[in-house]
């Protein structure tokens, strides 16, 4: 079997020689935060009727159209456009994604997510009565809340839990965003806070406008309603605090196309690997509400004091309050979340034609006894391959095996201890909730790795050691995803094909010692210096092809990776 | 957004005012050093793209983009809340207006609206007004005042209906589609209903009412009028043709049902029986309608995949001399019994059906439904009943789950001649729409 894999990989490797990787450092940073001057427009305010705004035009996303379009019309368009899809357009030579305004490759997992130390809020006993000033009600959305201005900390949006799922919504926002942040996305700082009602001061004359456009007063009665609806621990009210993002909000980013008014935005969003691959991340957490309204573009001016200052756009993920088992109305919809779209014509037609003979995952979903607050969030029937968001997401639809495997490699880096530390950020009252959630996340992580490491090679972090060996980490072995590993490989230089000995070391380390055959007289970028090392691990269907330049006594330089 | 052709983009930009700044886009980086050639689909896709481009363009320009403009504008300007404001009233928004529409192939369609007020006079009180029409030849108006409390309910109802599309094929088991005709009715029906839930889904119901029926000429859907057929000597006038009646009635009903409401599994048995004496106040003629339905339901997996065996019968017996008006006879066809036939397809002094039905969930709000039944209309006390005299009816469709007030249904069905006549399909039915809602 291994020889067959090696043979086909060799054929594939040969096929790629037509366009070799150049001798250059793989792109680590995408310079898409290059400042540019945006067109100025009138933006009158109450204070300054002559104010101008020199930012890209804010995008007002329509909830209804986004759902309807992605459910029906965009899909028809894609079909008529014969939109067959292809690989992501921004994968670098190492089959990774460069740091950008969308994504940062992070080396460690911070349990506090996007919160810096000085953004964490104090315990209630350290806060004076009336110190937190409510300066705004929470306008839209399904959860109740308000904005507070906290001296020395800035503005935070406080959101209440729902009585039906106490503690879940706030914990989900914090845990979900911490995971998104650890993976590499930009997120706001989210944390669970316990507060005394007396530490709040309500600014008079506040109003809130709901999703339907109706406006009403946000007064003491409305505040009491919000506080009463949230979870409590004794006298303390539990809420989720989301740090108000700096910069100017431009509304959500779209999962399709590019912004016309952002010169840095050149890769259609549906072809960005980080957005495509985030389908696997959303599946891990069951972030079925992964739609454009839960994202935000923010304009950062180089000089915030000058309206006409050039700036750039940074893209944020927002609001994961649906993850970890968020429920829906009607109740029957809840077990379908993650398994089927809200309106899934394929599933409806299939169930109709088969007279319901096919047992669906939602037919047997059960809430875990003692952990009903997590709805149907479990690992029992979790299939990352068939997972679906609430309605089709254009980037998710275009995810390829390589995009998914890329995200799986990132998810594999979360150790059990790191997952438990992130879960602890949910500040559940019962320790058993922490244990349950961590176990489910670990089991779902395992399901993801088992699926996506079975096809494409899980070898990652390929690098040249100081002793000249080329080493990688087999994430599948490191995480114990499979049990039987059997390594094999060969080196190809020109037409020569030579077997290589693989050193299998602890913690997934997998190394081999390449032998230089290059002539020092050759130029560094001479194609004759190209050496490709093909390695299989015996568990994934495909090998990894490590493209290097043999720089003779200076060693080998890794210039590209192929997993296919 | 898939970009089909430069022309498409250009047209779209002009048509919808897409904002494009003068700032040039930066060059796309060479992310993998090889031009990311695998990010481009094969050139071969341009052949089907070119072939489909007119349809694509039409879909984008005629359907998708205008819809986007309308829906985003509607959302931005809060049309839904304005419409809601327009259609809901009262301090607690307890008064609602919602539209209804029904299309049933073979009878007139209708569009209308229902106004419903919850807790109007008291808690548990529901008042509904429904009006629907398809021109002067088809209209209905219903007023309904209902009180419900602790399993008991009281309902006062007034219904005024004019329709000129009533189907009449004949009386008895052997009629054929060749004699189908139409007639019109204008009815005023007032009733008072008392109902008491006994246990589970079981209940006792008492109804008293008075109904005025006047016959009119009518045609529909390519069928001749009954009056024309009679004038042409093609058929004899059925009993009561051309005569108005004012009927007083009292109905007593009992329903025993072991099934619990959803989401509980649908396994159980049920029995429904009713008796309804009628008297025509103008002629003094009287008759009694009685019958019932028995069913056994088995939820195959406890998840609403329910197989049901159903048998039903209804008889109409005279209590005085004289023939019972044809429009007061027992009937088959329509939504509940032998749905492959239009309402009123079969008429007789007695009717009987037996069948099997299967419902299964296809969506949160929709069930699939398939029904097959055999039955027919017969003479006095099933006179003429024989297996060869039965007709088959089958239908398949979608129905909204448990929505008494504003349900949706989509049904395709067919009915056959009797086995003796060859059991060829003689009736075809498509129905789609929201139920009347009352």
mmCIF file with all atom_site columns, C-alpha atoms in Angstrom, chain A residues 16 19-22 24 27 30-32 36-39 60-65 68-69 73-74 76-93 98 209-214 254 256-267 270-272 328-330 332-333 336 341-344 347-348 351-360 362-364 402 547 562 564, chain B residues 1-4 18-42 44-60 63-69 71-82 84-85 93 262-263 300-305 358-370 396-399 401 410:
data_model
loop_
_atom_site.group_PDB
_atom_site.id
_atom_site.type_symbol
_atom_site.label_atom_id
_atom_site.label_alt_id
_atom_site.label_comp_id
_atom_site.label_asym_id
_atom_site.label_entity_id
_atom_site.label_seq_id
_atom_site.pdbx_PDB_ins_code
_atom_site.Cartn_x
_atom_site.Cartn_y
_atom_site.Cartn_z
_atom_site.occupancy
_atom_site.B_iso_or_equiv
_atom_site.pdbx_formal_charge
_atom_site.auth_seq_id
_atom_site.auth_comp_id
_atom_site.auth_asym_id
_atom_site.auth_atom_id
_atom_site.pdbx_PDB_model_num
ATOM 1   C CA . UNK A 1 16  ? 4.864   19.751 -10.152 1.00 0.00 ? 16  UNK A CA 1
ATOM 2   C CA . UNK A 1 19  ? 6.650   24.992 -11.929 1.00 0.00 ? 19  UNK A CA 1
ATOM 3   C CA . UNK A 1 20  ? 9.185   24.656 -9.102  1.00 0.00 ? 20  UNK A CA 1
ATOM 4   C CA . UNK A 1 21  ? 8.998   26.666 -5.931  1.00 0.00 ? 21  UNK A CA 1
ATOM 5   C CA . UNK A 1 22  ? 11.421  29.574 -6.238  1.00 0.00 ? 22  UNK A CA 1
ATOM 6   C CA . UNK A 1 24  ? 12.820  32.502 -1.530  1.00 0.00 ? 24  UNK A CA 1
ATOM 7   C CA . UNK A 1 27  ? 5.515   34.578 2.436   1.00 0.00 ? 27  UNK A CA 1
ATOM 8   C CA . UNK A 1 30  ? 0.785   39.648 3.691   1.00 0.00 ? 30  UNK A CA 1
ATOM 9   C CA . UNK A 1 31  ? 1.265   43.428 3.494   1.00 0.00 ? 31  UNK A CA 1
ATOM 10  C CA . UNK A 1 32  ? -2.473  44.111 3.455   1.00 0.00 ? 32  UNK A CA 1
ATOM 11  C CA . UNK A 1 36  ? -4.449  54.255 2.183   1.00 0.00 ? 36  UNK A CA 1
ATOM 12  C CA . UNK A 1 37  ? -6.537  57.403 2.046   1.00 0.00 ? 37  UNK A CA 1
ATOM 13  C CA . UNK A 1 38  ? -10.251 56.760 1.953   1.00 0.00 ? 38  UNK A CA 1
ATOM 14  C CA . UNK A 1 39  ? -12.758 59.006 0.246   1.00 0.00 ? 39  UNK A CA 1
ATOM 15  C CA . UNK A 1 60  ? -25.066 47.685 6.195   1.00 0.00 ? 60  UNK A CA 1
ATOM 16  C CA . UNK A 1 61  ? -25.673 43.976 6.070   1.00 0.00 ? 61  UNK A CA 1
ATOM 17  C CA . UNK A 1 62  ? -29.242 42.868 5.585   1.00 0.00 ? 62  UNK A CA 1
ATOM 18  C CA . UNK A 1 63  ? -30.135 39.977 7.874   1.00 0.00 ? 63  UNK A CA 1
ATOM 19  C CA . UNK A 1 64  ? -32.986 38.837 5.673   1.00 0.00 ? 64  UNK A CA 1
ATOM 20  C CA . UNK A 1 65  ? -31.228 39.182 2.325   1.00 0.00 ? 65  UNK A CA 1
ATOM 21  C CA . UNK A 1 68  ? -32.321 34.394 1.640   1.00 0.00 ? 68  UNK A CA 1
ATOM 22  C CA . UNK A 1 69  ? -29.563 34.993 -0.880  1.00 0.00 ? 69  UNK A CA 1
ATOM 23  C CA . UNK A 1 73  ? -30.299 32.919 -5.040  1.00 0.00 ? 73  UNK A CA 1
ATOM 24  C CA . UNK A 1 74  ? -26.530 32.907 -4.621  1.00 0.00 ? 74  UNK A CA 1
ATOM 25  C CA . UNK A 1 76  ? -28.485 29.411 -8.234  1.00 0.00 ? 76  UNK A CA 1
ATOM 26  C CA . UNK A 1 77  ? -26.004 32.017 -9.440  1.00 0.00 ? 77  UNK A CA 1
ATOM 27  C CA . UNK A 1 78  ? -23.054 29.822 -8.599  1.00 0.00 ? 78  UNK A CA 1
ATOM 28  C CA . UNK A 1 79  ? -24.650 26.933 -10.419 1.00 0.00 ? 79  UNK A CA 1
ATOM 29  C CA . UNK A 1 80  ? -25.323 29.011 -13.513 1.00 0.00 ? 80  UNK A CA 1
ATOM 30  C CA . UNK A 1 81  ? -21.805 30.447 -13.381 1.00 0.00 ? 81  UNK A CA 1
ATOM 31  C CA . UNK A 1 82  ? -20.426 26.891 -13.272 1.00 0.00 ? 82  UNK A CA 1
ATOM 32  C CA . UNK A 1 83  ? -18.549 27.906 -10.177 1.00 0.00 ? 83  UNK A CA 1
ATOM 33  C CA . UNK A 1 84  ? -16.626 24.683 -9.753  1.00 0.00 ? 84  UNK A CA 1
ATOM 34  C CA . UNK A 1 85  ? -14.252 26.003 -7.137  1.00 0.00 ? 85  UNK A CA 1
ATOM 35  C CA . UNK A 1 86  ? -10.543 25.530 -6.784  1.00 0.00 ? 86  UNK A CA 1
ATOM 36  C CA . UNK A 1 87  ? -7.866  25.770 -4.147  1.00 0.00 ? 87  UNK A CA 1
ATOM 37  C CA . UNK A 1 88  ? -7.578  28.780 -1.862  1.00 0.00 ? 88  UNK A CA 1
ATOM 38  C CA . UNK A 1 89  ? -5.882  31.765 -3.455  1.00 0.00 ? 89  UNK A CA 1
ATOM 39  C CA . UNK A 1 90  ? -3.787  32.843 -0.473  1.00 0.00 ? 90  UNK A CA 1
ATOM 40  C CA . UNK A 1 91  ? -2.058  29.656 0.657   1.00 0.00 ? 91  UNK A CA 1
ATOM 41  C CA . UNK A 1 92  ? 1.678   30.231 0.830   1.00 0.00 ? 92  UNK A CA 1
ATOM 42  C CA . UNK A 1 93  ? 4.457   27.901 -0.245  1.00 0.00 ? 93  UNK A CA 1
ATOM 43  C CA . UNK A 1 98  ? 0.538   34.394 5.973   1.00 0.00 ? 98  UNK A CA 1
ATOM 44  C CA . UNK A 1 209 ? -33.796 50.388 19.006  1.00 0.00 ? 209 UNK A CA 1
ATOM 45  C CA . UNK A 1 210 ? -34.653 46.771 18.339  1.00 0.00 ? 210 UNK A CA 1
ATOM 46  C CA . UNK A 1 211 ? -34.151 44.713 15.193  1.00 0.00 ? 211 UNK A CA 1
ATOM 47  C CA . UNK A 1 212 ? -37.579 45.776 13.995  1.00 0.00 ? 212 UNK A CA 1
ATOM 48  C CA . UNK A 1 213 ? -36.791 49.464 14.271  1.00 0.00 ? 213 UNK A CA 1
ATOM 49  C CA . UNK A 1 214 ? -38.980 50.174 17.287  1.00 0.00 ? 214 UNK A CA 1
ATOM 50  C CA . UNK A 1 254 ? -18.683 39.585 3.478   1.00 0.00 ? 254 UNK A CA 1
ATOM 51  C CA . UNK A 1 256 ? -17.770 36.582 -0.740  1.00 0.00 ? 256 UNK A CA 1
ATOM 52  C CA . UNK A 1 257 ? -16.085 39.068 -3.059  1.00 0.00 ? 257 UNK A CA 1
ATOM 53  C CA . UNK A 1 258 ? -13.877 41.936 -2.002  1.00 0.00 ? 258 UNK A CA 1
ATOM 54  C CA . UNK A 1 259 ? -14.473 45.461 -0.753  1.00 0.00 ? 259 UNK A CA 1
ATOM 55  C CA . UNK A 1 260 ? -14.319 47.834 -3.686  1.00 0.00 ? 260 UNK A CA 1
ATOM 56  C CA . UNK A 1 261 ? -13.040 50.617 -1.458  1.00 0.00 ? 261 UNK A CA 1
ATOM 57  C CA . UNK A 1 262 ? -10.182 48.714 0.151   1.00 0.00 ? 262 UNK A CA 1
ATOM 58  C CA . UNK A 1 263 ? -7.106  48.634 -2.108  1.00 0.00 ? 263 UNK A CA 1
ATOM 59  C CA . UNK A 1 264 ? -5.558  46.005 0.175   1.00 0.00 ? 264 UNK A CA 1
ATOM 60  C CA . UNK A 1 265 ? -8.488  43.628 -0.311  1.00 0.00 ? 265 UNK A CA 1
ATOM 61  C CA . UNK A 1 266 ? -7.498  41.712 -3.435  1.00 0.00 ? 266 UNK A CA 1
ATOM 62  C CA . UNK A 1 267 ? -8.344  38.086 -2.657  1.00 0.00 ? 267 UNK A CA 1
ATOM 63  C CA . UNK A 1 270 ? -14.595 33.039 -0.524  1.00 0.00 ? 270 UNK A CA 1
ATOM 64  C CA . UNK A 1 271 ? -11.121 32.116 -1.742  1.00 0.00 ? 271 UNK A CA 1
ATOM 65  C CA . UNK A 1 272 ? -9.342  33.040 1.476   1.00 0.00 ? 272 UNK A CA 1
ATOM 66  C CA . UNK A 1 328 ? -33.488 27.934 18.840  1.00 0.00 ? 328 UNK A CA 1
ATOM 67  C CA . UNK A 1 329 ? -37.144 28.593 18.578  1.00 0.00 ? 329 UNK A CA 1
ATOM 68  C CA . UNK A 1 330 ? -38.960 26.352 17.707  1.00 0.00 ? 330 UNK A CA 1
ATOM 69  C CA . UNK A 1 332 ? -37.499 21.111 17.021  1.00 0.00 ? 332 UNK A CA 1
ATOM 70  C CA . UNK A 1 333 ? -34.961 23.232 15.152  1.00 0.00 ? 333 UNK A CA 1
ATOM 71  C CA . UNK A 1 336 ? -30.919 20.101 13.617  1.00 0.00 ? 336 UNK A CA 1
ATOM 72  C CA . UNK A 1 341 ? -29.495 24.298 7.223   1.00 0.00 ? 341 UNK A CA 1
ATOM 73  C CA . UNK A 1 342 ? -32.447 26.169 8.668   1.00 0.00 ? 342 UNK A CA 1
ATOM 74  C CA . UNK A 1 343 ? -34.134 25.699 5.306   1.00 0.00 ? 343 UNK A CA 1
ATOM 75  C CA . UNK A 1 344 ? -32.383 22.804 3.655   1.00 0.00 ? 344 UNK A CA 1
ATOM 76  C CA . UNK A 1 347 ? -32.676 17.445 3.226   1.00 0.00 ? 347 UNK A CA 1
ATOM 77  C CA . UNK A 1 348 ? -36.363 18.246 2.776   1.00 0.00 ? 348 UNK A CA 1
ATOM 78  C CA . UNK A 1 351 ? -36.711 13.083 3.533   1.00 0.00 ? 351 UNK A CA 1
ATOM 79  C CA . UNK A 1 352 ? -39.807 13.549 1.396   1.00 0.00 ? 352 UNK A CA 1
ATOM 80  C CA . UNK A 1 353 ? -38.733 11.159 -1.354  1.00 0.00 ? 353 UNK A CA 1
ATOM 81  C CA . UNK A 1 354 ? -37.484 8.498  1.052   1.00 0.00 ? 354 UNK A CA 1
ATOM 82  C CA . UNK A 1 355 ? -40.633 8.788  3.184   1.00 0.00 ? 355 UNK A CA 1
ATOM 83  C CA . UNK A 1 356 ? -38.428 9.501  6.174   1.00 0.00 ? 356 UNK A CA 1
ATOM 84  C CA . UNK A 1 357 ? -36.738 6.112  5.919   1.00 0.00 ? 357 UNK A CA 1
ATOM 85  C CA . UNK A 1 358 ? -33.312 7.638  6.505   1.00 0.00 ? 358 UNK A CA 1
ATOM 86  C CA . UNK A 1 359 ? -32.633 8.162  10.166  1.00 0.00 ? 359 UNK A CA 1
ATOM 87  C CA . UNK A 1 360 ? -31.301 11.669 10.646  1.00 0.00 ? 360 UNK A CA 1
ATOM 88  C CA . UNK A 1 362 ? -31.414 15.029 14.828  1.00 0.00 ? 362 UNK A CA 1
ATOM 89  C CA . UNK A 1 363 ? -33.785 12.094 15.273  1.00 0.00 ? 363 UNK A CA 1
ATOM 90  C CA . UNK A 1 364 ? -31.649 10.681 18.031  1.00 0.00 ? 364 UNK A CA 1
ATOM 91  C CA . UNK A 1 402 ? -6.418  21.196 1.840   1.00 0.00 ? 402 UNK A CA 1
ATOM 92  C CA . UNK A 1 547 ? 10.553  20.933 -1.708  1.00 0.00 ? 547 UNK A CA 1
ATOM 93  C CA . UNK A 1 562 ? 2.722   19.868 -1.004  1.00 0.00 ? 562 UNK A CA 1
ATOM 94  C CA . UNK A 1 564 ? -1.977  16.126 -2.123  1.00 0.00 ? 564 UNK A CA 1
ATOM 95  C CA . UNK B 2 1   ? -19.508 36.634 -6.291  1.00 0.00 ? 1   UNK B CA 1
ATOM 96  C CA . UNK B 2 2   ? -18.784 34.463 -9.224  1.00 0.00 ? 2   UNK B CA 1
ATOM 97  C CA . UNK B 2 3   ? -17.610 36.624 -12.049 1.00 0.00 ? 3   UNK B CA 1
ATOM 98  C CA . UNK B 2 4   ? -18.917 35.307 -15.267 1.00 0.00 ? 4   UNK B CA 1
ATOM 99  C CA . UNK B 2 18  ? -21.839 49.736 -7.426  1.00 0.00 ? 18  UNK B CA 1
ATOM 100 C CA . UNK B 2 19  ? -19.400 52.103 -5.764  1.00 0.00 ? 19  UNK B CA 1
ATOM 101 C CA . UNK B 2 20  ? -15.887 51.786 -7.057  1.00 0.00 ? 20  UNK B CA 1
ATOM 102 C CA . UNK B 2 21  ? -13.228 54.089 -5.709  1.00 0.00 ? 21  UNK B CA 1
ATOM 103 C CA . UNK B 2 22  ? -10.448 55.519 -7.805  1.00 0.00 ? 22  UNK B CA 1
ATOM 104 C CA . UNK B 2 23  ? -7.862  53.898 -5.546  1.00 0.00 ? 23  UNK B CA 1
ATOM 105 C CA . UNK B 2 24  ? -6.161  51.139 -7.450  1.00 0.00 ? 24  UNK B CA 1
ATOM 106 C CA . UNK B 2 25  ? -6.088  47.722 -5.935  1.00 0.00 ? 25  UNK B CA 1
ATOM 107 C CA . UNK B 2 26  ? -2.639  46.540 -4.930  1.00 0.00 ? 26  UNK B CA 1
ATOM 108 C CA . UNK B 2 27  ? -1.268  43.710 -7.021  1.00 0.00 ? 27  UNK B CA 1
ATOM 109 C CA . UNK B 2 28  ? -2.237  40.302 -5.726  1.00 0.00 ? 28  UNK B CA 1
ATOM 110 C CA . UNK B 2 29  ? 0.769   38.843 -3.948  1.00 0.00 ? 29  UNK B CA 1
ATOM 111 C CA . UNK B 2 30  ? 2.346   35.693 -5.280  1.00 0.00 ? 30  UNK B CA 1
ATOM 112 C CA . UNK B 2 31  ? 1.522   33.783 -2.133  1.00 0.00 ? 31  UNK B CA 1
ATOM 113 C CA . UNK B 2 32  ? 3.119   30.452 -2.968  1.00 0.00 ? 32  UNK B CA 1
ATOM 114 C CA . UNK B 2 33  ? 5.793   31.711 -5.329  1.00 0.00 ? 33  UNK B CA 1
ATOM 115 C CA . UNK B 2 34  ? 4.205   29.786 -8.175  1.00 0.00 ? 34  UNK B CA 1
ATOM 116 C CA . UNK B 2 35  ? 1.297   32.103 -8.868  1.00 0.00 ? 35  UNK B CA 1
ATOM 117 C CA . UNK B 2 36  ? -1.196  29.938 -6.950  1.00 0.00 ? 36  UNK B CA 1
ATOM 118 C CA . UNK B 2 37  ? -2.207  28.373 -10.239 1.00 0.00 ? 37  UNK B CA 1
ATOM 119 C CA . UNK B 2 38  ? -4.267  25.735 -8.432  1.00 0.00 ? 38  UNK B CA 1
ATOM 120 C CA . UNK B 2 39  ? -6.596  28.503 -7.258  1.00 0.00 ? 39  UNK B CA 1
ATOM 121 C CA . UNK B 2 40  ? -7.936  28.847 -10.794 1.00 0.00 ? 40  UNK B CA 1
ATOM 122 C CA . UNK B 2 41  ? -10.440 26.372 -12.169 1.00 0.00 ? 41  UNK B CA 1
ATOM 123 C CA . UNK B 2 42  ? -9.824  24.637 -15.452 1.00 0.00 ? 42  UNK B CA 1
ATOM 124 C CA . UNK B 2 44  ? -12.777 24.070 -19.736 1.00 0.00 ? 44  UNK B CA 1
ATOM 125 C CA . UNK B 2 45  ? -15.442 25.625 -17.500 1.00 0.00 ? 45  UNK B CA 1
ATOM 126 C CA . UNK B 2 46  ? -15.673 28.568 -19.872 1.00 0.00 ? 46  UNK B CA 1
ATOM 127 C CA . UNK B 2 47  ? -17.580 26.475 -22.363 1.00 0.00 ? 47  UNK B CA 1
ATOM 128 C CA . UNK B 2 48  ? -20.562 25.785 -20.068 1.00 0.00 ? 48  UNK B CA 1
ATOM 129 C CA . UNK B 2 49  ? -20.190 29.271 -18.592 1.00 0.00 ? 49  UNK B CA 1
ATOM 130 C CA . UNK B 2 50  ? -20.571 30.790 -21.996 1.00 0.00 ? 50  UNK B CA 1
ATOM 131 C CA . UNK B 2 51  ? -23.525 28.544 -22.767 1.00 0.00 ? 51  UNK B CA 1
ATOM 132 C CA . UNK B 2 52  ? -25.281 29.459 -19.514 1.00 0.00 ? 52  UNK B CA 1
ATOM 133 C CA . UNK B 2 53  ? -24.376 33.132 -19.535 1.00 0.00 ? 53  UNK B CA 1
ATOM 134 C CA . UNK B 2 54  ? -27.770 34.375 -20.832 1.00 0.00 ? 54  UNK B CA 1
ATOM 135 C CA . UNK B 2 55  ? -29.593 32.521 -18.061 1.00 0.00 ? 55  UNK B CA 1
ATOM 136 C CA . UNK B 2 56  ? -27.062 33.677 -15.531 1.00 0.00 ? 56  UNK B CA 1
ATOM 137 C CA . UNK B 2 57  ? -27.423 37.247 -16.673 1.00 0.00 ? 57  UNK B CA 1
ATOM 138 C CA . UNK B 2 58  ? -31.214 37.023 -16.581 1.00 0.00 ? 58  UNK B CA 1
ATOM 139 C CA . UNK B 2 59  ? -31.146 35.552 -13.095 1.00 0.00 ? 59  UNK B CA 1
ATOM 140 C CA . UNK B 2 60  ? -28.810 38.246 -11.853 1.00 0.00 ? 60  UNK B CA 1
ATOM 141 C CA . UNK B 2 63  ? -34.319 38.266 -10.202 1.00 0.00 ? 63  UNK B CA 1
ATOM 142 C CA . UNK B 2 64  ? -31.432 38.442 -7.790  1.00 0.00 ? 64  UNK B CA 1
ATOM 143 C CA . UNK B 2 65  ? -30.332 42.049 -7.809  1.00 0.00 ? 65  UNK B CA 1
ATOM 144 C CA . UNK B 2 66  ? -33.812 43.597 -7.832  1.00 0.00 ? 66  UNK B CA 1
ATOM 145 C CA . UNK B 2 67  ? -34.792 41.309 -4.979  1.00 0.00 ? 67  UNK B CA 1
ATOM 146 C CA . UNK B 2 68  ? -31.691 42.315 -3.089  1.00 0.00 ? 68  UNK B CA 1
ATOM 147 C CA . UNK B 2 69  ? -32.556 45.967 -3.574  1.00 0.00 ? 69  UNK B CA 1
ATOM 148 C CA . UNK B 2 71  ? -35.300 43.301 0.607   1.00 0.00 ? 71  UNK B CA 1
ATOM 149 C CA . UNK B 2 72  ? -32.374 45.358 1.846   1.00 0.00 ? 72  UNK B CA 1
ATOM 150 C CA . UNK B 2 73  ? -34.436 48.517 1.486   1.00 0.00 ? 73  UNK B CA 1
ATOM 151 C CA . UNK B 2 74  ? -37.331 46.853 3.282   1.00 0.00 ? 74  UNK B CA 1
ATOM 152 C CA . UNK B 2 75  ? -35.079 45.856 6.132   1.00 0.00 ? 75  UNK B CA 1
ATOM 153 C CA . UNK B 2 76  ? -33.285 49.196 6.337   1.00 0.00 ? 76  UNK B CA 1
ATOM 154 C CA . UNK B 2 77  ? -36.552 51.105 6.379   1.00 0.00 ? 77  UNK B CA 1
ATOM 155 C CA . UNK B 2 78  ? -38.175 48.621 8.749   1.00 0.00 ? 78  UNK B CA 1
ATOM 156 C CA . UNK B 2 79  ? -40.935 47.563 6.383   1.00 0.00 ? 79  UNK B CA 1
ATOM 157 C CA . UNK B 2 80  ? -41.574 44.373 8.379   1.00 0.00 ? 80  UNK B CA 1
ATOM 158 C CA . UNK B 2 81  ? -42.302 46.348 11.527  1.00 0.00 ? 81  UNK B CA 1
ATOM 159 C CA . UNK B 2 82  ? -44.438 48.773 9.541   1.00 0.00 ? 82  UNK B CA 1
ATOM 160 C CA . UNK B 2 84  ? -46.564 44.351 11.480  1.00 0.00 ? 84  UNK B CA 1
ATOM 161 C CA . UNK B 2 85  ? -47.871 47.660 12.780  1.00 0.00 ? 85  UNK B CA 1
ATOM 162 C CA . UNK B 2 93  ? -50.610 43.395 19.754  1.00 0.00 ? 93  UNK B CA 1
ATOM 163 C CA . UNK B 2 262 ? -46.667 16.313 19.653  1.00 0.00 ? 262 UNK B CA 1
ATOM 164 C CA . UNK B 2 263 ? -43.833 15.927 20.387  1.00 0.00 ? 263 UNK B CA 1
ATOM 165 C CA . UNK B 2 300 ? -42.755 3.505  13.732  1.00 0.00 ? 300 UNK B CA 1
ATOM 166 C CA . UNK B 2 301 ? -39.781 4.985  15.530  1.00 0.00 ? 301 UNK B CA 1
ATOM 167 C CA . UNK B 2 302 ? -41.269 7.285  18.096  1.00 0.00 ? 302 UNK B CA 1
ATOM 168 C CA . UNK B 2 303 ? -40.223 10.263 15.935  1.00 0.00 ? 303 UNK B CA 1
ATOM 169 C CA . UNK B 2 304 ? -43.513 11.062 14.200  1.00 0.00 ? 304 UNK B CA 1
ATOM 170 C CA . UNK B 2 305 ? -43.178 8.532  11.401  1.00 0.00 ? 305 UNK B CA 1
ATOM 171 C CA . UNK B 2 358 ? -48.487 7.626  6.542   1.00 0.00 ? 358 UNK B CA 1
ATOM 172 C CA . UNK B 2 359 ? -47.027 10.896 7.770   1.00 0.00 ? 359 UNK B CA 1
ATOM 173 C CA . UNK B 2 360 ? -43.391 11.643 8.352   1.00 0.00 ? 360 UNK B CA 1
ATOM 174 C CA . UNK B 2 361 ? -41.387 14.720 9.257   1.00 0.00 ? 361 UNK B CA 1
ATOM 175 C CA . UNK B 2 362 ? -39.539 16.441 6.430   1.00 0.00 ? 362 UNK B CA 1
ATOM 176 C CA . UNK B 2 363 ? -38.798 19.749 8.130   1.00 0.00 ? 363 UNK B CA 1
ATOM 177 C CA . UNK B 2 364 ? -39.398 21.486 11.404  1.00 0.00 ? 364 UNK B CA 1
ATOM 178 C CA . UNK B 2 365 ? -42.669 22.902 10.166  1.00 0.00 ? 365 UNK B CA 1
ATOM 179 C CA . UNK B 2 366 ? -43.656 20.337 7.534   1.00 0.00 ? 366 UNK B CA 1
ATOM 180 C CA . UNK B 2 367 ? -44.742 16.734 7.426   1.00 0.00 ? 367 UNK B CA 1
ATOM 181 C CA . UNK B 2 368 ? -44.901 14.571 4.352   1.00 0.00 ? 368 UNK B CA 1
ATOM 182 C CA . UNK B 2 369 ? -48.194 12.809 3.946   1.00 0.00 ? 369 UNK B CA 1
ATOM 183 C CA . UNK B 2 370 ? -49.320 9.928  1.773   1.00 0.00 ? 370 UNK B CA 1
ATOM 184 C CA . UNK B 2 396 ? -49.207 12.650 -1.538  1.00 0.00 ? 396 UNK B CA 1
ATOM 185 C CA . UNK B 2 397 ? -48.124 16.012 -0.276  1.00 0.00 ? 397 UNK B CA 1
ATOM 186 C CA . UNK B 2 398 ? -46.806 18.266 2.395   1.00 0.00 ? 398 UNK B CA 1
ATOM 187 C CA . UNK B 2 399 ? -48.735 19.626 5.288   1.00 0.00 ? 399 UNK B CA 1
ATOM 188 C CA . UNK B 2 401 ? -47.644 20.343 11.429  1.00 0.00 ? 401 UNK B CA 1
ATOM 189 C CA . UNK B 2 410 ? -49.504 21.011 -0.874  1.00 0.00 ? 410 UNK B CA 1
#
